[in-house]
Coordinates of C-alpha atoms in Angstrom, one line a residue:
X1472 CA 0.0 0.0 0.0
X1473 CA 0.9 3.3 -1.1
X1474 CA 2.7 5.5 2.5
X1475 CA 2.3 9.0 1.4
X1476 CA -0.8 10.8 0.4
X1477 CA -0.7 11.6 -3.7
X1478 CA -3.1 14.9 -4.6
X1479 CA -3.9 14.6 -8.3
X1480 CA -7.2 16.7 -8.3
X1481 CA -5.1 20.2 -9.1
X1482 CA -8.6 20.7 -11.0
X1483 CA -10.9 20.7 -8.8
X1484 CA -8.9 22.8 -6.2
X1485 CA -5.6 23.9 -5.7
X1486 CA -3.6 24.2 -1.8
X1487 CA -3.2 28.3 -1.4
X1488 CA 1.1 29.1 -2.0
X1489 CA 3.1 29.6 1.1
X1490 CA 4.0 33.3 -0.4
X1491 CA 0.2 33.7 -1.2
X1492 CA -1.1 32.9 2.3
X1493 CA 2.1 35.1 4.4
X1494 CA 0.9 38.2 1.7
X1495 CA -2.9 37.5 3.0
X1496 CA -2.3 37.2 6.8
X1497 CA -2.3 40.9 7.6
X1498 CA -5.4 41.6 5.8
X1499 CA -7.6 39.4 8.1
X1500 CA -6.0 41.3 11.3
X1501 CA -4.2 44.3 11.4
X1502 CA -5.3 45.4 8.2
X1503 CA -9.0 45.2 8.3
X1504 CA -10.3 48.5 7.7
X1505 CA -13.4 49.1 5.1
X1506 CA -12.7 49.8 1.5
X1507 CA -15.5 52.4 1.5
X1508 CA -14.5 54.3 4.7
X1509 CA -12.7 57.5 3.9
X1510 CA -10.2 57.7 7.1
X1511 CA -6.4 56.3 6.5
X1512 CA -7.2 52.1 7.8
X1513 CA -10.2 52.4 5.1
X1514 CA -7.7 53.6 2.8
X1515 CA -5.0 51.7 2.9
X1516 CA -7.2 48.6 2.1
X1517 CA -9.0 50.3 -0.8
X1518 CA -5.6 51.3 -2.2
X1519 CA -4.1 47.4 -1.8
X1520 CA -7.6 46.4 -4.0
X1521 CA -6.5 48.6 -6.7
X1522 CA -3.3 47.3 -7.2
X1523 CA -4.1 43.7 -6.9
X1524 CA -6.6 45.0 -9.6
X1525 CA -3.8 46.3 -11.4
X1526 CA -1.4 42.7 -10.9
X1527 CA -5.0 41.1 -12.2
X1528 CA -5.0 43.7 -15.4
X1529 CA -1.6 42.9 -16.3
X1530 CA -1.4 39.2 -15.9
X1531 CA -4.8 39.2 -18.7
X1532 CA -3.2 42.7 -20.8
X1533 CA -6.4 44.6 -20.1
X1534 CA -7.0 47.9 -18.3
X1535 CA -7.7 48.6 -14.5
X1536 CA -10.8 49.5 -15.1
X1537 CA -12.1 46.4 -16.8
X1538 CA -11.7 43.7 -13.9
X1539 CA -14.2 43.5 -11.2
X1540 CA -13.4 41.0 -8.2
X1541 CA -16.3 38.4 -7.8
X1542 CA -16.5 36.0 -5.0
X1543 CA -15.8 32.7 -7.1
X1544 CA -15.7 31.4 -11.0
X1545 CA -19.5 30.7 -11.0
X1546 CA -20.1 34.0 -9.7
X1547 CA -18.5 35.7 -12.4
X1548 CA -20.1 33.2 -15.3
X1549 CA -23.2 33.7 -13.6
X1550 CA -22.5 37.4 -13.9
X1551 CA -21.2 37.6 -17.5
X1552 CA -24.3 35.6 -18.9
X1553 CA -27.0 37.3 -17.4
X1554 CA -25.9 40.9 -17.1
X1555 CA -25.2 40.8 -20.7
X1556 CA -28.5 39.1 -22.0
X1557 CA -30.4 42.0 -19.3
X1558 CA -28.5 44.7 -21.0
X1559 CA -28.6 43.8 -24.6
X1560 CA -31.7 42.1 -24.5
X1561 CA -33.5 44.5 -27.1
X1562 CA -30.7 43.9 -29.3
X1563 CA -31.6 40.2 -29.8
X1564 CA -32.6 36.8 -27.8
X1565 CA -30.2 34.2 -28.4
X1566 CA -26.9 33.0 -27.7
X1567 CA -24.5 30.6 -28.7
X1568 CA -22.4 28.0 -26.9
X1569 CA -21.3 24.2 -26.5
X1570 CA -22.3 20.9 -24.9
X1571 CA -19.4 20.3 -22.4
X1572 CA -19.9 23.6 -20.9
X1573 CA -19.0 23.5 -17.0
X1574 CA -22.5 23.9 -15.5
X1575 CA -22.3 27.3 -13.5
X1576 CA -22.8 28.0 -17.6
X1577 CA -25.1 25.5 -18.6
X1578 CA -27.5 25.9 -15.6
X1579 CA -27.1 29.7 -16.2
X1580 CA -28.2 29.0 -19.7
X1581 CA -31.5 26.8 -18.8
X1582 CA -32.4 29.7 -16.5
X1583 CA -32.1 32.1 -19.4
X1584 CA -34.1 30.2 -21.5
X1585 CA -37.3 30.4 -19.1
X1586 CA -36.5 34.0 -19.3
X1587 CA -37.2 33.5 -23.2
X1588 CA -33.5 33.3 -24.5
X1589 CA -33.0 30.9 -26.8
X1590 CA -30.1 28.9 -26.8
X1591 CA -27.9 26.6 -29.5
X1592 CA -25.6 24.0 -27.4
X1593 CA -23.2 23.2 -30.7
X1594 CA -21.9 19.5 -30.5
X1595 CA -17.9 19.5 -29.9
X1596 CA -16.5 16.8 -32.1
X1597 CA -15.3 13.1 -30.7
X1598 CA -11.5 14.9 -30.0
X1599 CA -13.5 17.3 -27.5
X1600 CA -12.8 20.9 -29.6
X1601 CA -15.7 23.4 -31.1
X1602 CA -15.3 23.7 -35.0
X1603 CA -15.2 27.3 -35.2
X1604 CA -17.2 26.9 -38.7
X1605 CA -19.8 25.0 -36.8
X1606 CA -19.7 28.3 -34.4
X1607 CA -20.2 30.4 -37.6
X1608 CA -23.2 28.4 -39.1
X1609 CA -25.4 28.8 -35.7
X1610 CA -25.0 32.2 -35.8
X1611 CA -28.0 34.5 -36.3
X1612 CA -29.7 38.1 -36.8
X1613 CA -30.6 37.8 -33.1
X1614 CA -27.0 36.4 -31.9
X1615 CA -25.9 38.6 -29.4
X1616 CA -23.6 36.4 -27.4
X1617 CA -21.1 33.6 -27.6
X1618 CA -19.6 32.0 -24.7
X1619 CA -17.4 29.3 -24.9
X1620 CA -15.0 27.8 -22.0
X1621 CA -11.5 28.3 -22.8
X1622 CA -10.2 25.0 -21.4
X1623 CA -12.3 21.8 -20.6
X1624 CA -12.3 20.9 -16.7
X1625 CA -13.0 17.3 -17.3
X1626 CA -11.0 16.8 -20.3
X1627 CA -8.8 19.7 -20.5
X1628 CA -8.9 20.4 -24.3
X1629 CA -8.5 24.0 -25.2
X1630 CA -10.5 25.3 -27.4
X1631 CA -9.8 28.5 -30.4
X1632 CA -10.4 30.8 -28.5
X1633 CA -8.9 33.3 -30.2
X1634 CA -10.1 32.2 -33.7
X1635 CA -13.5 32.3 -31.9
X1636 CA -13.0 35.9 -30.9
X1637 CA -11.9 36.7 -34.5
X1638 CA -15.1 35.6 -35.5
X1639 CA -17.5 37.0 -33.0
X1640 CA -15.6 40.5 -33.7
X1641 CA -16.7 40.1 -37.6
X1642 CA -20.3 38.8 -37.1
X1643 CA -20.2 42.4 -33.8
X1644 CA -21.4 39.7 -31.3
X1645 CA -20.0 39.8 -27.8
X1646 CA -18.1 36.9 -26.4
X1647 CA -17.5 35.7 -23.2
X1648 CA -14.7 32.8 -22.5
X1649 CA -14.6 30.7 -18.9
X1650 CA -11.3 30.8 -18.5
X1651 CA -11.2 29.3 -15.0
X1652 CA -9.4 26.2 -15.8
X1653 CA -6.4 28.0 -18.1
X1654 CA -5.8 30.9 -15.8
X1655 CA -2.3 30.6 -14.2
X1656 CA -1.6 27.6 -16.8
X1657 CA -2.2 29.3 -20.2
X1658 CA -1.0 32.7 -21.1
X1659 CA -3.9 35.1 -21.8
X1660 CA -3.9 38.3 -23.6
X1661 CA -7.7 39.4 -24.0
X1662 CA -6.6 41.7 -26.7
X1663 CA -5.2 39.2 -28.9
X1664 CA -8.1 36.6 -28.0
X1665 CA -10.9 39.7 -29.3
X1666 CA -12.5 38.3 -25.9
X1667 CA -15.3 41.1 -24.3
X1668 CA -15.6 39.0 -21.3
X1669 CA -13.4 36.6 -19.3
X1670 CA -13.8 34.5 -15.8
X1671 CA -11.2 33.3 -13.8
X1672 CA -11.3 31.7 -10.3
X1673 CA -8.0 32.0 -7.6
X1674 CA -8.2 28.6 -5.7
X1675 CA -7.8 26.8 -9.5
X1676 CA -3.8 28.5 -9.4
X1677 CA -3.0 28.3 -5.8
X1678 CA -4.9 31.3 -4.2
X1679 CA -7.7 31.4 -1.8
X1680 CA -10.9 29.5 -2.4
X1681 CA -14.5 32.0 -2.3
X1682 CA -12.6 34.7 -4.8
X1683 CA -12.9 35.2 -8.2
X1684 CA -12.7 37.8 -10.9
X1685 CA -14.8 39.2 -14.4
X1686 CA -12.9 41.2 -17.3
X1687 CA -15.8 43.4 -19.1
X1688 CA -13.7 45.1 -21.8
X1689 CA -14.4 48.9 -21.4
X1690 CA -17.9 50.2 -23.4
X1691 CA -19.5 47.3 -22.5
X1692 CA -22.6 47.3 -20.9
X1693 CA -23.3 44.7 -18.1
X1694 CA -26.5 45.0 -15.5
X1695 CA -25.3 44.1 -12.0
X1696 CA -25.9 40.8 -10.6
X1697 CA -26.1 42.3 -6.8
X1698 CA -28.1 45.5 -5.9
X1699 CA -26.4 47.4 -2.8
X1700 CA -23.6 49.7 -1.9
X1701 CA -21.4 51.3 -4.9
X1702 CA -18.6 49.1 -4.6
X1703 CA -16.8 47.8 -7.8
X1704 CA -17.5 50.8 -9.3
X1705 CA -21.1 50.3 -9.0
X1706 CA -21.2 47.2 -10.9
X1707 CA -21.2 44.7 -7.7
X1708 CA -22.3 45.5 -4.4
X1709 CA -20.8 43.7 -1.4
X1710 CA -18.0 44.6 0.8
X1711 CA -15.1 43.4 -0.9
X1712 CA -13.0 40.0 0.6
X1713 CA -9.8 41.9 0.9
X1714 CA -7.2 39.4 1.9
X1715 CA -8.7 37.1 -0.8
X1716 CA -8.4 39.5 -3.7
X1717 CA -4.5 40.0 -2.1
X1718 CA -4.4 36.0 -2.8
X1719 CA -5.6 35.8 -6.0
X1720 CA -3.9 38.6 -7.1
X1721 CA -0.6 37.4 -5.7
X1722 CA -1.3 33.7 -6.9
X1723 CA -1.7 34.9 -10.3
X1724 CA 1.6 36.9 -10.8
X1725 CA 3.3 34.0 -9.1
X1726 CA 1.9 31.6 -11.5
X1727 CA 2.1 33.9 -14.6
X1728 CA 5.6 34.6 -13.8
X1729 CA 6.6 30.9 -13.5
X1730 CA 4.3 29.3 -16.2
X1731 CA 6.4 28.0 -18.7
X1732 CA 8.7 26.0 -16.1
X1733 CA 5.8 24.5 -13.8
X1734 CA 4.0 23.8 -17.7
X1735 CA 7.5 21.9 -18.5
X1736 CA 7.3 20.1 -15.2
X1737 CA 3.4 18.9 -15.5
X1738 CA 3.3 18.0 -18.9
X1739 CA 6.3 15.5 -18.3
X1740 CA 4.5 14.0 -15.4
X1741 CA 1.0 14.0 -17.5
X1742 CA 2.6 12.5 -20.7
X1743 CA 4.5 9.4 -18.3
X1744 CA 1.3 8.7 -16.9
X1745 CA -0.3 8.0 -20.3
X1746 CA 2.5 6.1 -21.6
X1747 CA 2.6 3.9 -18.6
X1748 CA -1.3 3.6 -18.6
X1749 CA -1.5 2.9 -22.1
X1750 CA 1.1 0.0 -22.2
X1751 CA 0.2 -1.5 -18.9
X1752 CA -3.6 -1.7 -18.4
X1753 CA -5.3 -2.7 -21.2
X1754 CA -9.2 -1.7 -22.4
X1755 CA -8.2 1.9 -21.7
X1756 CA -9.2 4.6 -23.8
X1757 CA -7.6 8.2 -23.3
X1758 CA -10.1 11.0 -23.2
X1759 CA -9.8 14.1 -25.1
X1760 CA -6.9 15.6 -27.9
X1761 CA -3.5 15.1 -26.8
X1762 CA -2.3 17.9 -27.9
X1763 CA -4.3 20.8 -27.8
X1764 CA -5.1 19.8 -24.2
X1765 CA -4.2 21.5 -20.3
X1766 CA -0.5 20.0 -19.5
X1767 CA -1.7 19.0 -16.4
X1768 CA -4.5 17.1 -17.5
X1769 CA -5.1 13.2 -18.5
X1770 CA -8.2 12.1 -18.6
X1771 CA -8.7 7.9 -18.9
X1772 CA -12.1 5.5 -19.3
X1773 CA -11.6 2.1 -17.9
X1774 CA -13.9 -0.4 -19.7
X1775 CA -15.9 -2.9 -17.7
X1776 CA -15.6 -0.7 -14.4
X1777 CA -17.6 1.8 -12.0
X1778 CA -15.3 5.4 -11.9
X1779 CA -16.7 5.5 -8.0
X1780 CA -15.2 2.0 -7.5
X1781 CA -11.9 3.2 -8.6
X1782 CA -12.0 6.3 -6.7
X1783 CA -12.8 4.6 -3.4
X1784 CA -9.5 2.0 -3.8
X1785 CA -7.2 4.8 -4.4
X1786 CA -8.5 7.0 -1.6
X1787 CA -7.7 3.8 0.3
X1788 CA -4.2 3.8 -1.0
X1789 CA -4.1 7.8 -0.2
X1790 CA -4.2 8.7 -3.7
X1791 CA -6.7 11.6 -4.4
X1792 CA -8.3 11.9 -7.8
X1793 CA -12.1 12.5 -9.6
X1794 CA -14.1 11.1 -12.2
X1795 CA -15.0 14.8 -13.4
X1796 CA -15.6 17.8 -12.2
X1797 CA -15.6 18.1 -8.5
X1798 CA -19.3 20.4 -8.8
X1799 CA -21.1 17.6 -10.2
X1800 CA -19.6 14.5 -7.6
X1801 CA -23.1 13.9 -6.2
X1802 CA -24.5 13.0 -9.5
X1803 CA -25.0 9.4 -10.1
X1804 CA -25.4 10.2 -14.1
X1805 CA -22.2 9.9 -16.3
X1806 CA -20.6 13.0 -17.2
X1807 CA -22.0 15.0 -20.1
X1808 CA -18.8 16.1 -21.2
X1809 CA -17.8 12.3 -22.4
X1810 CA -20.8 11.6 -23.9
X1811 CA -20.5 14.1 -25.7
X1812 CA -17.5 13.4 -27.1
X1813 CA -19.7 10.0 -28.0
X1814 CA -18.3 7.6 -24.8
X1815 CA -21.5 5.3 -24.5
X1816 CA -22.8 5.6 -21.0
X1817 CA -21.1 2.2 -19.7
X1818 CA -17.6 2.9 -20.9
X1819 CA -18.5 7.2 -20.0
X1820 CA -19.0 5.5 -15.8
X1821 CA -15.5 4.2 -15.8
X1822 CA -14.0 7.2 -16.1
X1823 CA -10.4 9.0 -14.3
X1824 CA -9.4 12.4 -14.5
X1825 CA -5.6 13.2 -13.1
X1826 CA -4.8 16.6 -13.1
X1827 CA -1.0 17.4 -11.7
X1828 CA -0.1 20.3 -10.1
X1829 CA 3.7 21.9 -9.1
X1830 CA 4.5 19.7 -6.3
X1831 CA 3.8 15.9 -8.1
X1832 CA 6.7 14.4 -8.6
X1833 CA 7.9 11.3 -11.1
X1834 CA 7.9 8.8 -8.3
X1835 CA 3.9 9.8 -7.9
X1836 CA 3.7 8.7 -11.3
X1837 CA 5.0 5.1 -10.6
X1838 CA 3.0 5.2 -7.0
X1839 CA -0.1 5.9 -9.0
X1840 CA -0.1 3.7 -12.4
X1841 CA 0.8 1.0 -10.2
X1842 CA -1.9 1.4 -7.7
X1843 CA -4.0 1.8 -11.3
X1844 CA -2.8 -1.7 -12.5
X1845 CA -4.2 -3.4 -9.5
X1846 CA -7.3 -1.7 -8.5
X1847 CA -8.5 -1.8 -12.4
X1848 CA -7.6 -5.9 -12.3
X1849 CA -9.5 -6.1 -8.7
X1850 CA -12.5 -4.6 -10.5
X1851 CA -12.7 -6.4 -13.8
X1852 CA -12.5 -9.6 -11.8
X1853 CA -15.6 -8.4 -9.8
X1854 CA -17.6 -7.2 -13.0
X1855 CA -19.8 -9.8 -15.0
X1856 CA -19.3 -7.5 -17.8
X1857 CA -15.6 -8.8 -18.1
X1858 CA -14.3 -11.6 -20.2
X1859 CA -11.3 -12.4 -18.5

């Protein structure tokens, strides 16, 4: 049995940095005057908000102005796809998207549509990427916004983002990009993506969890998503999480900074574990393109056994992984992400996602794919669905 614990669910949730927590600490004690107060302990916290807005600004090349800190990723989607369908409602009624969607979009989206938006979920194809030229063809007079994730959380294919934006600029539709999953792993330059709107979520790149942030480029209209005090320059009202905008802002330039070594690192570990997984358990089918895909991210199915099976033996053996995203592990269904890809629903339940963060190490890879080996063995021989 394996003697250390093994974290391989880097994308579900990520531990907050050593550097990120010591730059937090003050703010939840000595620090912890009101942003909206105008005497000097008010002001000194409204002053370190602005320039973690301005770290946030020019880790994503935009301006200031155009980030507003939310209180987590599915805050700001929630944000981006209803404040812009209340603003430019008179404009037009329907928007365009994909099926494997992370749900704080998807369950946005059914919302929208018992407001009387109308919705096209286009079908990614079996490698788990958008054809942008399907994009093109489900666009309509009454388009008036596209919003596709920039990086699957299941899968981790990235998607064209930028080709995407190029075409949503031609067609004057406005388009919003999740970007919760490629934040801190893939560079991002909103000007160069022609994205209007862009979410990202700190505890995904080693800041605090319950903190998030939008980008609205500038001219944009948005209606708020909370009515109260003038904060966020009027466009969210709460009082803002201080220390946790400090984390995310400092997570981000830690993680921009170092992205192309910890990307080395990951990949090497990610593209090991396929090798070894590939050669050595057989009836095992890797999810998702290779190479347009997160570094961090592999993502197996495991014919003729139950993903919550396989979970459960390598929690035993201290190894901690998911079949999917961690927002939908109380659902017994099989994830919609891999059958849409076209993974029938038996082969779609035997499903592993291990996503690597900076700490893994080779020797986790060995732990891991030989802990695989035996628990996958244990529960063919179990299954009746197995011809040994």
């Amino acid at each position: 049995m394996n003697s250390k614990n093994i974290y391989l669910d880097h994308g579900a949730t990520t531990k907050v940095n050593d550097e990120v927590l010591k730059e937090m600490i003050p703010w939840f004690s000595n620090n912890y005057g009101n942003p909206s107060s105008i005497y000097s302990l008010g002001r000194k916290s409204k002053e370190v908000i602005e320039n973690s807005r301005l770290i946030v600004a020019n880790a994503l090349n935009s301006k200031e102005s155009e980030i507003y800190f939310t209180s987590c990723g599915t805050e700001s989607n929630n944000w981006a796809l209803k404040g812009i369908c209340n603003a430019y409602k008179k404009k037009g009624n329907h928007i365009i998207t994909t099926n494997i969607e992370h749900h704080s979009i998807l369950h946005t989206l059914k919302y929208l549509e018992k407001q009387g938006f109308l919705v096209t979920y286009v079908p990614v194809e079996k490698n788990g990427i958008v054809s942008v030229e399907k994009i093109k063809k489900a666009i309509r007079k009454d388009t008036i916004l596209i919003t596709v994730m920039y990086a699957n959380n299941e899968i981790g294919t990235i998607q064209p983002i930028k080709e995407i934006g190029k075409l949503s600029k031609e067609f004057d539709i406005l388009f919003h990009t999740d970007a919760i999953q490629a934040a801190g792993t893939i560079n991002i330059d909103v000007d160069d993506l022609n994205v209007d709107l862009l979410s990202i979520s700190a505890h995904k790149f080693y800041g605090p969890k319950g903190v998030g942030a939008l980008f609205v480029r500038r001219g944009i209209r948005i209606d708020n998503l909370l009515h109260g005090g003038a904060q966020e320059k009027t466009r969210r009202a709460a009082t803002e999480n201080i220390a946790n905008i400090v984390g995310l802002a400092m997570a981000l330039k830690i993680a921009v900074n170092n992205i192309e070594k910890y990307n080395k690192h990951i990949k090497k570990l990610r593209d090991l574990t396929a090798k070894l997984v590939i050669e050595q358990i057989p009836e095992t089918i890797i999810n998702g393109d290779m190479n347009n895909r997160l570094p961090g991210n592999i993502n197996f199915a495991f014919r003729y056994i139950e993903g919550e099976g396989l979970l459960l033996f390598l929690d035993i053996n201290k190894i901690f992984a998911s079949s999917g995203s961690a927002c939908t592990s109380g659902s017994l269904d099989p994830s919609h992400v891999l059958l849409a890809i076209g993974l029938p629903h038996e082969i779609a339940h035997g499903s592993l996602r291990l996503t690597y963060g900076w700490d893994n190490s080779e020797e986790d890879v060995y732990i891991v794919v030989n802990e695989l080996k035996e628990i996958v063995k244990r529960l063919r021989d179990m299954s009746p669905l197995y011809d040994k």
